[in-house]
Coordinates of C-alpha atoms and ligand atoms in Angstrom, one line a residue:
X7 CA 6.1 -6.1 -17.8
X8 CA 3.2 -8.4 -18.7
X9 CA 0.7 -6.8 -21.4
X10 CA 2.9 -3.9 -22.3
X11 CA 2.3 -2.3 -25.6
X12 CA 5.1 -0.3 -27.4
X13 CA 3.8 3.3 -28.4
X14 CA 4.7 2.5 -32.0
X15 CA 2.1 -0.4 -32.1
X16 CA -0.8 1.1 -30.3
X17 CA -3.5 1.4 -32.8
X18 CA -7.0 3.1 -32.7
X19 CA -9.7 0.6 -31.2
X20 CA -6.9 -1.2 -29.0
X21 CA -7.0 -1.1 -25.3
X22 CA -3.5 -0.9 -24.2
X23 CA -0.9 -0.4 -21.4
X24 CA 2.0 1.8 -22.3
X25 CA 5.0 2.4 -20.6
X26 CA 7.8 4.9 -20.7
X27 CA 9.2 8.1 -19.7
X28 CA 7.0 11.4 -19.4
X29 CA 8.7 13.5 -22.5
X30 CA 6.2 16.5 -22.0
X31 CA 3.5 17.6 -20.2
X32 CA 1.2 20.5 -22.0
X33 CA -1.8 21.7 -19.5
X34 CA -3.8 23.8 -21.6
X35 CA -6.6 24.6 -19.0
X36 CA -9.3 22.2 -19.7
X37 CA -7.5 19.8 -21.4
X38 CA -4.1 18.5 -21.0
X39 CA -1.6 16.2 -22.6
X40 CA 1.0 14.0 -21.3
X41 CA 3.4 12.8 -24.1
X42 CA 4.9 9.3 -23.1
X43 CA 8.3 8.1 -24.8
X44 CA 9.5 4.6 -25.2
X45 CA 12.2 2.9 -27.2
X46 CA 10.1 3.0 -30.4
X47 CA 8.5 6.3 -30.3
X48 CA 6.0 8.5 -28.4
X49 CA 2.2 8.6 -27.9
X50 CA 0.1 11.5 -26.6
X51 CA -2.3 10.8 -23.8
X52 CA -5.3 13.1 -23.3
X53 CA -6.7 14.4 -20.1
X54 CA -10.3 16.1 -20.2
X55 CA -10.4 17.7 -16.7
X56 CA -14.1 17.9 -16.4
X57 CA -14.8 14.4 -17.6
X58 CA -12.1 12.5 -15.9
X59 CA -11.5 11.6 -12.4
X60 CA -9.5 14.4 -10.5
X61 CA -7.0 12.0 -9.0
X62 CA -6.3 10.5 -12.5
X63 CA -5.7 14.2 -14.0
X64 CA -3.7 15.3 -11.1
X65 CA -1.2 12.3 -11.6
X66 CA -0.9 12.8 -15.2
X67 CA -0.4 16.4 -15.1
X68 CA 1.6 16.7 -12.0
X69 CA 4.3 14.3 -13.1
X70 CA 7.7 15.6 -13.6
X71 CA 9.2 15.2 -16.9
X72 CA 11.4 12.3 -17.3
X73 CA 9.5 10.1 -14.8
X74 CA 8.7 6.6 -15.5
X75 CA 5.0 6.3 -16.2
X76 CA 2.5 3.4 -17.0
X77 CA -0.5 4.7 -18.6
X78 CA -3.7 2.0 -19.4
X79 CA -6.7 3.1 -21.6
X80 CA -8.0 3.2 -25.1
X81 CA -6.1 4.2 -28.2
X82 CA -8.3 6.4 -30.5
X83 CA -7.6 8.0 -33.8
X84 CA -6.7 11.8 -33.3
X85 CA -5.2 13.7 -36.4
X86 CA -3.9 16.5 -34.3
X87 CA -1.6 14.2 -32.3
X88 CA 1.9 13.9 -33.2
X89 CA 1.4 10.3 -34.1
X90 CA -2.3 10.5 -35.2
X91 CA -3.6 8.6 -32.2
X92 CA -3.8 9.1 -28.5
X93 CA -4.7 7.3 -25.4
X94 CA -7.6 8.1 -23.3
X95 CA -6.6 6.9 -19.9
X96 CA -8.5 5.0 -17.3
X97 CA -5.2 4.4 -15.1
X98 CA -2.2 6.3 -14.8
X99 CA 0.6 5.4 -12.4
X100 CA 4.1 7.2 -11.6
X101 CA 6.3 4.1 -11.6
X102 CA 9.8 6.2 -10.8
X103 CA 9.8 9.8 -10.0
X104 CA 12.6 11.9 -11.8
X105 CA 14.0 15.1 -10.1
X106 CA 12.9 18.2 -11.5
X107 CA 16.4 19.4 -11.8
X108 CA 17.8 17.4 -14.8
X109 CA 21.5 17.6 -15.7
X110 CA 20.4 17.6 -19.3
X111 CA 17.4 17.8 -21.4
X112 CA 16.5 14.6 -23.2
X113 CA 13.9 16.3 -25.3
X114 CA 16.9 17.8 -27.1
X115 CA 15.5 21.2 -26.9
X116 CA 18.5 22.7 -24.8
X117 CA 21.9 21.2 -26.3
X118 CA 24.4 20.1 -23.8
X119 CA 28.2 19.7 -24.0
X120 CA 29.8 16.6 -24.5
X121 CA 31.2 16.2 -21.2
X122 CA 27.9 16.8 -19.9
X123 CA 26.3 14.1 -21.9
X124 CA 29.3 11.6 -21.3
X125 CA 28.7 11.9 -17.5
X126 CA 24.6 11.2 -18.1
X127 CA 24.9 8.7 -20.7
X128 CA 21.5 7.3 -19.3
X129 CA 19.8 10.6 -20.0
X130 CA 21.8 11.3 -23.2
X131 CA 20.5 8.2 -24.8
X132 CA 17.0 9.2 -24.5
X133 CA 17.7 11.9 -27.0
X134 CA 16.9 10.5 -30.4
X135 CA 20.2 11.7 -32.1
X136 CA 22.5 9.8 -29.4
X137 CA 20.5 6.8 -29.5
X138 CA 20.5 6.7 -33.4
X139 CA 24.4 6.8 -33.2
X140 CA 24.3 3.3 -31.0
X141 CA 21.5 1.9 -32.9
X142 CA 24.1 2.6 -36.3
X143 CA 26.8 1.2 -34.1
X144 CA 25.0 -2.1 -33.3
X145 CA 24.1 -2.3 -37.1
X146 CA 27.6 -2.0 -38.1
X147 CA 28.8 -4.9 -35.8
X148 CA 25.8 -7.0 -37.0
X149 CA 26.5 -6.6 -40.5
X150 CA 30.4 -6.9 -40.2
X151 CA 29.6 -10.2 -38.1
X152 CA 27.5 -11.4 -40.8
X153 CA 30.0 -10.5 -43.7
X154 CA 33.1 -12.4 -41.7
X155 CA 30.9 -15.4 -41.6
X156 CA 30.1 -15.2 -45.4
X157 CA 34.0 -15.2 -45.8
X158 CA 34.1 -18.4 -44.1
X159 CA 35.7 -17.0 -40.7
X160 CA 34.7 -17.9 -37.1
X161 CA 34.5 -15.5 -34.3
X162 CA 37.1 -15.8 -31.4
X163 CA 37.8 -14.2 -28.1
X164 CA 41.2 -14.0 -26.8
X165 CA 42.6 -12.8 -23.4
X166 CA 42.7 -9.0 -22.5
X167 CA 45.1 -9.4 -19.5
X168 CA 48.4 -10.6 -21.0
X169 CA 52.2 -10.8 -20.2
X170 CA 53.4 -8.9 -23.0
X171 CA 52.6 -5.9 -25.2
X172 CA 53.1 -6.2 -29.0
X173 CA 52.3 -2.7 -30.6
X174 CA 55.0 -0.8 -28.8
X175 CA 56.2 -0.8 -25.4
X176 CA 55.4 2.7 -24.2
X177 CA 51.6 2.6 -24.8
X178 CA 50.9 -0.5 -22.3
X179 CA 48.9 -0.3 -19.3
X180 CA 50.5 -2.4 -16.5
X181 CA 48.0 -4.2 -14.0
X182 CA 49.1 -6.6 -11.3
X183 CA 48.1 -10.3 -11.9
X184 CA 48.4 -12.3 -8.6
X185 CA 51.7 -10.3 -7.7
X186 CA 52.9 -10.6 -11.1
X187 CA 53.3 -7.9 -13.6
X188 CA 50.9 -7.9 -16.5
X189 CA 49.4 -5.6 -19.2
X190 CA 45.9 -4.8 -20.7
X191 CA 46.4 -6.1 -24.1
X192 CA 46.8 -3.5 -27.2
X193 CA 45.7 -6.1 -29.7
X194 CA 44.7 -9.4 -30.1
X195 CA 47.8 -9.7 -32.8
X196 CA 49.6 -12.6 -31.8
X197 CA 46.9 -14.7 -30.7
X198 CA 44.5 -14.5 -34.0
X199 CA 47.9 -15.2 -35.8
X200 CA 48.3 -18.4 -33.7
X201 CA 44.8 -19.4 -34.8
X202 CA 45.5 -19.2 -38.2
X203 CA 47.9 -22.3 -37.6
X204 CA 45.1 -24.3 -35.8
X205 CA 42.2 -26.0 -37.4
X206 CA 40.1 -22.6 -37.5
X207 CA 42.4 -21.0 -40.3
X208 CA 40.2 -18.1 -40.5
X209 CA 39.2 -16.0 -37.6
X210 CA 37.6 -12.7 -36.6
X211 CA 37.4 -10.9 -33.3
X212 CA 35.3 -7.7 -32.2
X213 CA 36.8 -6.9 -28.8
X214 CA 38.6 -4.1 -26.9
X215 CA 42.2 -2.9 -27.3
X216 CA 44.0 -0.8 -24.7
X217 CA 46.5 1.8 -25.8
X218 CA 48.1 4.1 -23.1
X219 CA 49.0 6.9 -25.5
X220 CA 49.2 10.3 -24.2
X221 CA 47.1 11.5 -27.4
X222 CA 44.0 13.3 -26.2
X223 CA 42.4 14.1 -29.6
X224 CA 39.1 13.7 -31.2
X225 CA 40.0 10.4 -32.8
X226 CA 42.0 8.7 -30.0
X227 CA 40.6 6.5 -27.4
X228 CA 42.6 4.5 -24.4
X229 CA 40.0 1.9 -24.9
X230 CA 39.0 1.3 -28.2
X231 CA 36.7 -1.4 -29.9
X232 CA 39.3 -3.6 -32.8
X233 CA 37.5 -5.5 -35.4
X234 CA 40.2 -8.2 -36.2
X235 CA 40.7 -10.2 -39.0
X236 CA 43.1 -13.0 -39.9
X237 CA 43.5 -15.9 -42.4
X238 CA 45.6 -18.9 -43.4
X239 CA 46.9 -18.8 -46.8
X240 CA 46.0 -15.1 -47.5
X241 CA 48.6 -12.6 -49.0
X242 CA 48.3 -8.9 -48.4
X243 CA 46.2 -8.3 -51.6
X244 CA 43.5 -10.9 -50.3
X245 CA 43.6 -9.4 -46.9
X246 CA 42.6 -6.0 -48.5
X247 CA 40.2 -7.7 -50.5
X248 CA 38.3 -9.0 -47.1
X249 CA 38.9 -5.7 -45.7
X250 CA 37.0 -3.7 -48.5
X251 CA 34.2 -6.1 -48.4
X252 CA 33.7 -5.9 -44.4
X253 CA 33.7 -2.2 -44.6
X254 CA 31.7 -2.0 -47.4
X255 CA 29.0 -4.5 -45.5
X256 CA 28.9 -2.0 -42.8
X257 CA 28.0 0.6 -45.0
X258 CA 25.3 -1.4 -46.9
X259 CA 23.9 -2.8 -43.4
X260 CA 23.4 0.8 -42.1
X261 CA 22.2 1.8 -45.6
X262 CA 19.6 -0.8 -45.4
X263 CA 18.4 -1.1 -42.0
X264 CA 18.9 2.3 -40.2
X265 CA 16.8 4.6 -42.7
X266 CA 15.1 6.4 -39.7
X267 CA 18.4 6.6 -37.8
X268 CA 20.1 8.3 -40.6
X269 CA 17.2 10.7 -41.1
X270 CA 17.3 11.7 -37.4
X271 CA 21.1 12.3 -38.0
X272 CA 20.3 14.4 -40.9
X273 CA 21.4 12.0 -43.8
X274 CA 19.4 12.6 -46.8
X275 CA 21.8 10.6 -49.3
X276 CA 23.6 8.2 -47.3
X277 CA 25.3 5.7 -49.8
X278 CA 27.4 2.8 -49.4
X279 CA 30.6 3.1 -51.2
X280 CA 30.3 1.3 -54.5
X281 CA 33.4 1.2 -56.7
X282 CA 36.6 -0.4 -55.5
X283 CA 38.7 1.2 -53.1
X284 CA 42.0 2.6 -55.0
X285 CA 45.5 1.2 -53.7
X286 CA 48.3 3.6 -53.6
X287 CA 51.6 2.7 -52.8
X288 CA 53.5 4.6 -49.9
X289 CA 55.8 6.1 -52.3
X290 CA 53.0 7.5 -54.4
X291 CA 51.2 8.6 -51.2
X292 CA 54.3 11.0 -50.0
X293 CA 54.8 12.3 -53.6
X294 CA 51.1 13.2 -53.8
X295 CA 51.2 14.5 -50.4
X296 CA 54.5 16.7 -51.2
X297 CA 53.0 17.7 -54.2
X298 CA 49.9 19.6 -52.2
X299 CA 52.6 21.9 -51.0
X300 CA 50.7 21.6 -47.5
X301 CA 53.2 20.4 -45.3
X302 CA 56.1 22.9 -44.0
X303 CA 58.6 20.1 -44.8
X304 CA 58.5 17.7 -47.6
X305 CA 58.0 14.1 -46.6
X306 CA 61.0 11.6 -47.3
X307 CA 61.2 7.7 -47.7
X308 CA 60.7 6.0 -44.0
X309 CA 58.4 9.3 -42.5
X310 CA 55.1 8.2 -41.0
X311 CA 52.5 10.2 -42.6
X312 CA 51.7 13.3 -40.3
X313 CA 47.9 14.2 -39.6
X314 CA 47.8 16.9 -42.0
X315 CA 49.4 14.9 -44.7
X316 CA 46.8 12.6 -44.4
X317 CA 44.1 15.2 -44.7
X318 CA 45.8 16.6 -47.6
X319 CA 45.9 13.5 -49.6
X320 CA 42.2 12.3 -48.3
X321 CA 40.9 15.6 -49.7
X322 CA 42.7 14.6 -53.1
X323 CA 41.3 10.8 -53.0
X324 CA 37.9 11.9 -51.8
X325 CA 37.0 8.3 -51.0
X326 CA 38.3 5.3 -48.8
X327 CA 41.7 4.1 -50.3
X328 CA 44.7 1.8 -49.4
X329 CA 48.1 2.8 -48.9
X330 CA 50.4 -0.2 -49.7
X331 CA 54.1 -1.3 -49.6
X332 CA 55.1 0.7 -46.4
X333 CA 58.8 1.0 -45.6
X334 CA 59.7 -2.3 -43.7
X335 CA 61.3 0.0 -41.1
X336 CA 58.1 1.8 -39.9
X337 CA 56.0 -1.4 -39.7
X338 CA 55.9 -3.7 -36.7
X339 CA 57.9 -7.0 -36.5
X340 CA 55.4 -9.1 -37.6
X341 CA 54.7 -7.8 -40.7
X342 CA 56.4 -9.5 -43.7
X343 CA 58.7 -7.8 -46.2
X344 CA 58.3 -8.3 -49.9
X345 CA 60.5 -11.3 -51.1
X346 CA 62.2 -9.5 -53.8
X347 CA 62.7 -6.2 -51.6
X348 CA 63.7 -6.3 -47.9
X349 CA 63.2 -2.5 -47.6
X350 CA 59.3 -2.7 -48.6
X351 CA 57.0 -4.5 -46.3
X352 CA 53.5 -5.9 -47.2
X353 CA 51.9 -3.9 -44.8
X354 CA 48.7 -1.7 -45.8
X355 CA 46.3 0.9 -44.2
X356 CA 43.2 1.5 -45.1
X357 CA 42.5 5.1 -45.1
X358 CA 39.1 7.0 -44.8
X359 CA 39.4 10.3 -46.2
X360 CA 39.8 12.1 -42.7
X361 CA 41.8 9.3 -41.0
X362 CA 43.5 5.9 -40.9
X363 CA 40.7 3.1 -40.2
X364 CA 42.8 -0.1 -40.7
X365 CA 46.4 -1.6 -40.3
X366 CA 47.2 -4.8 -42.0
X367 CA 49.6 -6.8 -43.9
X368 CA 51.0 -10.1 -44.6
X369 CA 52.6 -11.8 -41.5
X370 CA 56.1 -13.3 -41.1
X371 CA 55.5 -17.0 -40.8
X372 CA 59.1 -18.3 -41.2
X373 CA 60.4 -19.0 -37.7
X374 CA 64.0 -17.6 -38.1
X375 CA 63.0 -14.5 -39.8
X376 CA 60.3 -13.9 -36.9
X377 CA 62.9 -14.1 -34.1
X378 CA 65.0 -11.7 -35.9
X379 CA 62.3 -9.5 -36.3
X380 CA 61.8 -9.3 -32.6
X381 CA 65.3 -8.7 -32.0
X382 CA 65.5 -5.9 -34.3
X383 CA 62.6 -4.2 -32.7
X384 CA 64.1 -4.5 -29.4
X385 CA 61.8 -7.1 -28.1
X386 CA 63.1 -10.3 -26.2
X387 CA 62.2 -13.4 -28.3
X388 CA 62.1 -15.5 -25.2
X389 CA 59.2 -13.4 -23.7
X390 CA 57.0 -14.5 -26.7
X391 CA 58.2 -18.2 -26.8
X392 CA 54.6 -19.4 -26.4
X393 CA 54.2 -17.7 -29.6
X394 CA 57.4 -18.2 -31.5
X395 CA 57.2 -22.0 -30.8
X396 CA 53.9 -22.5 -32.9
X397 CA 56.0 -21.2 -35.7
X398 CA 57.9 -24.3 -35.6
X399 CA 55.1 -26.6 -36.0
X400 CA 53.7 -25.8 -39.3
X401 CA 52.6 -22.2 -39.7
X402 CA 50.8 -21.2 -43.2
X403 CA 51.6 -18.1 -44.8
X404 CA 48.7 -15.7 -43.4
X405 CA 47.6 -12.4 -43.6
X406 CA 45.1 -10.2 -41.7
X407 CA 44.0 -6.7 -40.3
X408 CA 42.8 -4.9 -37.4
X409 CA 40.0 -2.0 -38.1
X410 CA 39.1 0.5 -35.4
X411 CA 35.2 0.3 -34.9
X412 CA 34.8 3.7 -33.2
X413 CA 36.6 5.3 -36.1
X414 CA 34.4 3.3 -38.6
X415 CA 31.3 4.8 -37.1
X416 CA 32.9 8.3 -36.4
X417 CA 33.7 8.7 -40.1
X418 CA 30.7 7.1 -41.4
X419 CA 28.2 9.3 -39.6
X420 CA 30.6 12.3 -39.8
X421 CA 31.0 12.7 -36.0
X422 CA 33.1 15.4 -34.6
X423 CA 34.6 13.2 -32.0
X424 CA 35.3 9.5 -31.6
X425 CA 33.7 9.7 -27.9
X426 CA 30.4 10.2 -29.6
X427 CA 30.8 6.6 -30.8
X428 CA 31.7 5.0 -27.4
X429 CA 29.0 4.7 -24.5
X430 CA 31.7 5.3 -21.4
X431 CA 34.8 6.5 -23.4
X432 CA 38.0 6.3 -21.6
X433 CA 40.6 8.6 -22.2
X434 CA 43.0 10.7 -20.2
X435 CA 40.5 12.3 -17.9
X436 CA 37.9 9.7 -18.2
X437 CA 37.8 6.8 -16.0
X438 CA 34.3 6.6 -14.9
X439 CA 31.6 6.2 -15.6
Ligands
AMO515 P1 46.8 -0.5 -35.1 O1 47.6 -0.2 -34.0 O2 47.1 0.4 -36.4 O3 47.2 -1.8 -35.5 O4 45.5 -0.5 -34.8 C1 44.7 -0.7 -35.8 C2 43.3 0.4 -36.1 O5 42.6 0.4 -34.7 C3 42.1 1.7 -34.3 N1 43.0 2.4 -33.3 C4 42.5 3.2 -32.6 N2 41.2 3.8 -32.2 C5 40.9 4.9 -31.3 N3 41.9 4.8 -30.6 C6 43.2 4.4 -30.4 N4 44.1 4.7 -29.4 C7 43.3 3.4 -31.4 N5 44.5 2.6 -31.6 C8 44.2 2.0 -32.6 C9 42.7 2.5 -35.7 C10 43.6 1.9 -36.3 O6 43.7 1.8 -37.6 N6 47.7 -5.3 -34.7 C11 47.7 -4.5 -35.7 C12 46.7 -4.6 -36.8 C13 46.8 -5.7 -37.8 O7 47.9 -5.7 -38.3 O8 46.2 -6.9 -38.0 C14 47.3 -3.2 -35.1 O9 46.7 -3.1 -33.8 O10 41.4 2.3 -36.4

């Protein structure tokens, strides 16, 4: 729109055209106010009924809430106005009418349940709180990309429709690809690994992953955003260093650039983590969980950590921490074992006190061992020949990780449900919008 002024930029003395939504209409008799909201804020428009044209006043006062309006006029200082200025209009146009019955109240005065909000995201994202979550999400993605570039990695995009899964056969979404069976990709795992053997060496990707898991929990999605990293000539320790740097960058970016959003969301003292994230071995982790006495049954070597165990440990540690040296048998085939102990893998997880954020590790880069790994996991190495073949042509040692984007935003903002951090979540019930 030509000559549009954002409400936040309107200064006394200006003649402006503002455009946005009718946030509120207050008719006090001789005088009426229309509050116009746009992406930058709100501005008051004043109607003095005796002094203004009747049609102009009627248009401004009779408009339904949330209709799209365009208002032209002079900006004046008015200390009683919410933002200290108001527009004295000489033209008001209703650009798009809103139905008087709204499925939710964008002024935020009446709370809506999550399901109603997700069904009506357009209206939901007119509320300051919801909008703030997605501003934060955008800043998280901006700052992680920046840190990845500082770490010398190049952004890649890999296929999402694939012939084979990698992260467990039962969690695949099948699709038909020109009459052939195909799947939605669960992880860019194999593709990012192939790139460390290419001239790119160090790569990252921000993209969707698809998991057909049955879980319907506040922290699982069936389509999530994975922030993936992989580097040639990195071991698991160096991969953890990069992971820590990227997670901290996300917090630092938000602390620095999202002050207003954090205020809207009720944070007074949002702080980026400063010290080094502690690194605990899996063995130490299960011992500490057992010592809390919170689990009905004691954990033994080889057990996955149950949610309740993660919470018990998270409460004790009280900050982000890594769990390292997992048993080889519970890590995927592509994770390398320690050279001096085959029972022990180089796999690691990064934990927020409330949940897992990242899995990673050094990868098996020796061709023969890789083939054995496929077989041990019950996967047919022939189906992955496009991948294993490249390990015959000079594949360097390498390591990397995958970070759940929504879980990062959810834990950073203390959201109750991961769905709040996704515009249009995909879960067991939701396939539209
Ligand atoms: P993993 O399967 O542990 O590892 O996934 C990595 C991270 O992605 C996030 N995540 C999810 N978030 C929401 N809903 C889900 N259903 C979901 N599934 C995963 C989590 C998790 O920690 N290829 C490996 C990574 C690697 O080794 O590089 C992988 O995909 O935050």
